mmCIF file with all atom_site columns, C-alpha atoms in Angstrom:
data_model
loop_
_atom_site.group_PDB
_atom_site.id
_atom_site.type_symbol
_atom_site.label_atom_id
_atom_site.label_alt_id
_atom_site.label_comp_id
_atom_site.label_asym_id
_atom_site.label_entity_id
_atom_site.label_seq_id
_atom_site.pdbx_PDB_ins_code
_atom_site.Cartn_x
_atom_site.Cartn_y
_atom_site.Cartn_z
_atom_site.occupancy
_atom_site.B_iso_or_equiv
_atom_site.pdbx_formal_charge
_atom_site.auth_seq_id
_atom_site.auth_comp_id
_atom_site.auth_asym_id
_atom_site.auth_atom_id
_atom_site.pdbx_PDB_model_num
ATOM 1   C CA . MET A 1 1   ? 0.006  0.154  0.118  1.00 48.00 ? 1   MET A CA 1
ATOM 2   C CA . ALA A 1 2   ? 1.442  3.487  -0.907 1.00 54.00 ? 2   ALA A CA 1
ATOM 3   C CA . ALA A 1 3   ? 0.854  6.548  0.965  1.00 54.00 ? 3   ALA A CA 1
ATOM 4   C CA . SER A 1 4   ? -0.801 9.291  -0.450 1.00 59.00 ? 4   SER A CA 1
ATOM 5   C CA . PRO A 1 5   ? 1.213  12.165 -1.225 1.00 56.00 ? 5   PRO A CA 1
ATOM 6   C CA . GLY A 1 6   ? 1.734  14.260 1.867  1.00 54.00 ? 6   GLY A CA 1
ATOM 7   C CA . GLU A 1 7   ? 1.231  11.482 4.291  1.00 58.00 ? 7   GLU A CA 1
ATOM 8   C CA . TRP A 1 8   ? 4.042  10.055 6.122  1.00 59.00 ? 8   TRP A CA 1
ATOM 9   C CA . TYR A 1 9   ? 4.141  7.358  8.168  1.00 57.00 ? 9   TYR A CA 1
ATOM 10  C CA . HIS A 1 10  ? 5.764  9.260  11.376 1.00 57.00 ? 10  HIS A CA 1
ATOM 11  C CA . GLU A 1 11  ? 2.557  11.755 10.941 1.00 61.00 ? 11  GLU A CA 1
ATOM 12  C CA . ASN A 1 12  ? 0.686  9.563  13.400 1.00 65.00 ? 12  ASN A CA 1
ATOM 13  C CA . ASP A 1 13  ? 3.438  9.096  15.294 1.00 68.00 ? 13  ASP A CA 1
ATOM 14  C CA . PRO A 1 14  ? 4.371  11.639 17.916 1.00 71.00 ? 14  PRO A CA 1
ATOM 15  C CA . THR A 1 15  ? 7.372  9.263  19.744 1.00 80.00 ? 15  THR A CA 1
ATOM 16  C CA . PHE A 1 16  ? 9.397  10.744 16.181 1.00 74.00 ? 16  PHE A CA 1
ATOM 17  C CA . GLU A 1 17  ? 9.446  14.433 16.712 1.00 79.00 ? 17  GLU A CA 1
ATOM 18  C CA . VAL A 1 18  ? 10.459 13.557 20.340 1.00 82.00 ? 18  VAL A CA 1
ATOM 19  C CA . THR A 1 19  ? 13.296 11.324 19.632 1.00 87.00 ? 19  THR A CA 1
ATOM 20  C CA . ALA A 1 20  ? 14.051 13.784 16.525 1.00 85.00 ? 20  ALA A CA 1
ATOM 21  C CA . MET A 1 21  ? 14.288 16.645 19.618 1.00 89.00 ? 21  MET A CA 1
ATOM 22  C CA . PHE A 1 22  ? 16.063 14.615 21.758 1.00 92.00 ? 22  PHE A CA 1
ATOM 23  C CA . LEU A 1 23  ? 18.973 13.634 18.947 1.00 94.00 ? 23  LEU A CA 1
ATOM 24  C CA . ILE A 1 24  ? 19.584 17.491 17.939 1.00 95.00 ? 24  ILE A CA 1
ATOM 25  C CA . GLY A 1 25  ? 19.759 18.165 21.664 1.00 95.00 ? 25  GLY A CA 1
ATOM 26  C CA . ILE A 1 26  ? 22.439 15.663 22.122 1.00 96.00 ? 26  ILE A CA 1
ATOM 27  C CA . LEU A 1 27  ? 24.345 16.906 19.135 1.00 96.00 ? 27  LEU A CA 1
ATOM 28  C CA . ILE A 1 28  ? 23.724 20.308 20.118 1.00 97.00 ? 28  ILE A CA 1
ATOM 29  C CA . VAL A 1 29  ? 25.465 19.696 23.795 1.00 97.00 ? 29  VAL A CA 1
ATOM 30  C CA . VAL A 1 30  ? 28.346 17.545 22.009 1.00 97.00 ? 30  VAL A CA 1
ATOM 31  C CA . ALA A 1 31  ? 29.286 20.827 19.886 1.00 96.00 ? 31  ALA A CA 1
ATOM 32  C CA . ILE A 1 32  ? 29.109 22.886 22.940 1.00 96.00 ? 32  ILE A CA 1
ATOM 33  C CA . LEU A 1 33  ? 31.236 20.608 24.946 1.00 94.00 ? 33  LEU A CA 1
ATOM 34  C CA . GLY A 1 34  ? 33.546 19.812 22.068 1.00 92.00 ? 34  GLY A CA 1
ATOM 35  C CA . GLU A 1 35  ? 34.271 23.659 21.766 1.00 92.00 ? 35  GLU A CA 1
ATOM 36  C CA . ILE A 1 36  ? 34.714 24.334 25.380 1.00 91.00 ? 36  ILE A CA 1
ATOM 37  C CA . ILE A 1 37  ? 37.531 21.730 25.554 1.00 88.00 ? 37  ILE A CA 1
ATOM 38  C CA . HIS A 1 38  ? 39.021 22.672 22.245 1.00 85.00 ? 38  HIS A CA 1
ATOM 39  C CA . ARG A 1 39  ? 39.444 26.037 23.575 1.00 86.00 ? 39  ARG A CA 1
ATOM 40  C CA . LEU A 1 40  ? 40.608 25.302 27.192 1.00 86.00 ? 40  LEU A CA 1
ATOM 41  C CA . ASN A 1 41  ? 42.897 22.388 25.969 1.00 82.00 ? 41  ASN A CA 1
ATOM 42  C CA . PRO A 1 42  ? 44.845 21.742 28.470 1.00 75.00 ? 42  PRO A CA 1
ATOM 43  C CA . TRP A 1 43  ? 47.600 19.638 26.449 1.00 79.00 ? 43  TRP A CA 1
ATOM 44  C CA . LYS A 1 44  ? 47.848 23.031 24.344 1.00 78.00 ? 44  LYS A CA 1
ATOM 45  C CA . LYS A 1 45  ? 51.617 24.480 24.441 1.00 80.00 ? 45  LYS A CA 1
ATOM 46  C CA . PRO A 1 46  ? 51.671 28.325 25.726 1.00 81.00 ? 46  PRO A CA 1
ATOM 47  C CA . GLU A 1 47  ? 51.928 31.001 23.151 1.00 81.00 ? 47  GLU A CA 1
ATOM 48  C CA . PRO A 1 48  ? 55.863 32.638 23.478 1.00 85.00 ? 48  PRO A CA 1
ATOM 49  C CA . ALA A 1 49  ? 55.680 36.377 24.726 1.00 90.00 ? 49  ALA A CA 1
ATOM 50  C CA . TYR A 1 50  ? 55.834 38.325 21.332 1.00 91.00 ? 50  TYR A CA 1
ATOM 51  C CA . GLU A 1 51  ? 58.646 40.252 22.978 1.00 92.00 ? 51  GLU A CA 1
ATOM 52  C CA . ASP A 1 52  ? 60.443 36.887 22.806 1.00 94.00 ? 52  ASP A CA 1
ATOM 53  C CA . LEU A 1 53  ? 60.109 36.238 19.412 1.00 92.00 ? 53  LEU A CA 1
ATOM 54  C CA . VAL A 1 54  ? 60.937 39.350 18.194 1.00 92.00 ? 54  VAL A CA 1
ATOM 55  C CA . ALA A 1 55  ? 64.197 39.416 19.837 1.00 94.00 ? 55  ALA A CA 1
ATOM 56  C CA . GLN A 1 56  ? 64.537 35.800 17.990 1.00 94.00 ? 56  GLN A CA 1
ATOM 57  C CA . ILE A 1 57  ? 63.823 37.428 14.743 1.00 93.00 ? 57  ILE A CA 1
ATOM 58  C CA . LYS A 1 58  ? 66.236 40.204 15.585 1.00 92.00 ? 58  LYS A CA 1
ATOM 59  C CA . GLN A 1 59  ? 69.291 37.424 16.462 1.00 94.00 ? 59  GLN A CA 1
ATOM 60  C CA . THR A 1 60  ? 68.209 35.466 12.723 1.00 93.00 ? 60  THR A CA 1
ATOM 61  C CA . ASP A 1 61  ? 71.111 35.421 10.653 1.00 93.00 ? 61  ASP A CA 1
ATOM 62  C CA . TRP A 1 62  ? 69.137 37.213 7.883  1.00 92.00 ? 62  TRP A CA 1
ATOM 63  C CA . TYR A 1 63  ? 68.387 39.737 10.121 1.00 93.00 ? 63  TYR A CA 1
ATOM 64  C CA . GLN A 1 64  ? 71.807 40.179 11.378 1.00 94.00 ? 64  GLN A CA 1
ATOM 65  C CA . GLU A 1 65  ? 73.223 40.370 7.972  1.00 93.00 ? 65  GLU A CA 1
ATOM 66  C CA . LEU A 1 66  ? 70.277 43.112 6.625  1.00 91.00 ? 66  LEU A CA 1
ATOM 67  C CA . SER A 1 67  ? 70.939 45.493 9.768  1.00 92.00 ? 67  SER A CA 1
ATOM 68  C CA . ARG A 1 68  ? 74.952 46.022 8.954  1.00 93.00 ? 68  ARG A CA 1
ATOM 69  C CA . ASP A 1 69  ? 74.383 47.931 6.070  1.00 91.00 ? 69  ASP A CA 1
ATOM 70  C CA . GLN A 1 70  ? 73.014 51.427 7.450  1.00 91.00 ? 70  GLN A CA 1
ATOM 71  C CA . ALA A 1 71  ? 70.541 51.808 5.123  1.00 90.00 ? 71  ALA A CA 1
ATOM 72  C CA . CYS A 1 72  ? 68.239 48.459 5.679  1.00 91.00 ? 72  CYS A CA 1
ATOM 73  C CA . ARG A 1 73  ? 68.834 49.112 9.183  1.00 92.00 ? 73  ARG A CA 1
ATOM 74  C CA . TYR A 1 74  ? 67.086 52.479 9.042  1.00 92.00 ? 74  TYR A CA 1
ATOM 75  C CA . VAL A 1 75  ? 64.280 50.927 7.302  1.00 91.00 ? 75  VAL A CA 1
ATOM 76  C CA . LEU A 1 76  ? 64.448 47.936 9.711  1.00 91.00 ? 76  LEU A CA 1
ATOM 77  C CA . ASP A 1 77  ? 64.242 50.189 12.802 1.00 90.00 ? 77  ASP A CA 1
ATOM 78  C CA . ASN A 1 78  ? 61.611 53.061 11.083 1.00 90.00 ? 78  ASN A CA 1
ATOM 79  C CA . ASP A 1 79  ? 59.791 51.390 8.301  1.00 90.00 ? 79  ASP A CA 1
ATOM 80  C CA . PRO A 1 80  ? 55.949 51.237 9.600  1.00 90.00 ? 80  PRO A CA 1
ATOM 81  C CA . HIS A 1 81  ? 55.467 48.156 6.876  1.00 90.00 ? 81  HIS A CA 1
ATOM 82  C CA . VAL A 1 82  ? 58.623 46.242 8.446  1.00 89.00 ? 82  VAL A CA 1
ATOM 83  C CA . GLN A 1 83  ? 56.294 46.422 11.699 1.00 87.00 ? 83  GLN A CA 1
ATOM 84  C CA . ALA A 1 84  ? 53.152 45.141 9.896  1.00 89.00 ? 84  ALA A CA 1
ATOM 85  C CA . TYR A 1 85  ? 55.396 41.841 8.575  1.00 87.00 ? 85  TYR A CA 1
ATOM 86  C CA . TYR A 1 86  ? 55.360 40.869 12.191 1.00 88.00 ? 86  TYR A CA 1
ATOM 87  C CA . PRO A 1 87  ? 52.128 42.837 14.205 1.00 90.00 ? 87  PRO A CA 1
ATOM 88  C CA . SER A 1 88  ? 51.852 39.717 16.085 1.00 89.00 ? 88  SER A CA 1
ATOM 89  C CA . THR A 1 89  ? 52.515 36.075 17.326 1.00 90.00 ? 89  THR A CA 1
ATOM 90  C CA . TYR A 1 90  ? 51.476 34.732 14.582 1.00 89.00 ? 90  TYR A CA 1
ATOM 91  C CA . GLU A 1 91  ? 53.232 36.467 12.491 1.00 90.00 ? 91  GLU A CA 1
ATOM 92  C CA . ALA A 1 92  ? 56.354 36.419 13.936 1.00 91.00 ? 92  ALA A CA 1
ATOM 93  C CA . LYS A 1 93  ? 56.205 32.755 13.969 1.00 92.00 ? 93  LYS A CA 1
ATOM 94  C CA . ARG A 1 94  ? 55.750 32.923 10.253 1.00 91.00 ? 94  ARG A CA 1
ATOM 95  C CA . LEU A 1 95  ? 58.787 34.989 9.785  1.00 91.00 ? 95  LEU A CA 1
ATOM 96  C CA . LEU A 1 96  ? 61.102 33.080 12.099 1.00 91.00 ? 96  LEU A CA 1
ATOM 97  C CA . THR A 1 97  ? 59.627 29.824 10.508 1.00 91.00 ? 97  THR A CA 1
ATOM 98  C CA . GLN A 1 98  ? 58.961 30.455 6.799  1.00 91.00 ? 98  GLN A CA 1
ATOM 99  C CA . GLU A 1 99  ? 61.963 31.065 4.039  1.00 92.00 ? 99  GLU A CA 1
ATOM 100 C CA . GLY A 1 100 ? 59.626 32.946 1.524  1.00 90.00 ? 100 GLY A CA 1
ATOM 101 C CA . PHE A 1 101 ? 57.448 35.288 4.302  1.00 90.00 ? 101 PHE A CA 1
ATOM 102 C CA . GLN A 1 102 ? 61.798 36.040 5.204  1.00 92.00 ? 102 GLN A CA 1
ATOM 103 C CA . LEU A 1 103 ? 62.568 36.703 1.454  1.00 93.00 ? 103 LEU A CA 1
ATOM 104 C CA . GLY A 1 104 ? 59.473 38.582 1.233  1.00 92.00 ? 104 GLY A CA 1
ATOM 105 C CA . LEU A 1 105 ? 60.752 41.227 4.345  1.00 92.00 ? 105 LEU A CA 1
ATOM 106 C CA . ILE A 1 106 ? 64.774 41.123 2.883  1.00 93.00 ? 106 ILE A CA 1
ATOM 107 C CA . ASP A 1 107 ? 63.313 42.105 -0.459 1.00 94.00 ? 107 ASP A CA 1
ATOM 108 C CA . TYR A 1 108 ? 61.032 44.695 0.771  1.00 93.00 ? 108 TYR A CA 1
ATOM 109 C CA . VAL A 1 109 ? 63.772 46.299 3.030  1.00 93.00 ? 109 VAL A CA 1
ATOM 110 C CA . LYS A 1 110 ? 66.302 46.128 0.211  1.00 93.00 ? 110 LYS A CA 1
ATOM 111 C CA . GLN A 1 111 ? 64.218 47.944 -2.166 1.00 93.00 ? 111 GLN A CA 1
ATOM 112 C CA . GLU A 1 112 ? 63.338 50.559 0.482  1.00 91.00 ? 112 GLU A CA 1
ATOM 113 C CA . ALA A 1 113 ? 66.909 50.767 1.554  1.00 91.00 ? 113 ALA A CA 1
ATOM 114 C CA . ALA A 1 114 ? 67.729 51.245 -2.239 1.00 91.00 ? 114 ALA A CA 1
ATOM 115 C CA . LYS A 1 115 ? 64.948 54.107 -2.721 1.00 88.00 ? 115 LYS A CA 1
ATOM 116 C CA . GLN A 1 116 ? 66.596 55.964 0.454  1.00 83.00 ? 116 GLN A CA 1
ATOM 117 C CA . ALA A 1 117 ? 69.972 56.078 -0.960 1.00 80.00 ? 117 ALA A CA 1
ATOM 118 C CA . GLU A 1 118 ? 68.612 57.241 -4.006 1.00 81.00 ? 118 GLU A CA 1
ATOM 119 C CA . LYS A 1 119 ? 66.893 60.415 -2.328 1.00 73.00 ? 119 LYS A CA 1
ATOM 120 C CA . PRO A 1 120 ? 69.225 63.379 -2.696 1.00 63.00 ? 120 PRO A CA 1
ATOM 121 C CA . ARG A 1 121 ? 69.467 64.712 0.928  1.00 56.00 ? 121 ARG A CA 1
#
């Protein structure tokens, strides 16, 4: 026997709605608990301090090499775009670990230093 269109097997069964609501409630509780555990993860390593990361950046070989040149040192110390390369711990860690990110900063500093050298004083 085929059911007529619009008539479903669960329309006469009130336990279906209760069961569906119960399952949705369980999913919501599990999602909330998962988010709480994710945010309060006791196994997560603490973030290093931003100042420590900046000190590590300034100790790297490429940064030391750039700072030997006076024009590059001026750009490193005074250009706001250089500080924009590592405004937070995430970007500072990227600058320490990703060579492409480092090369981008090195190229920018060298270009700006060349522009500074070309300007008449």
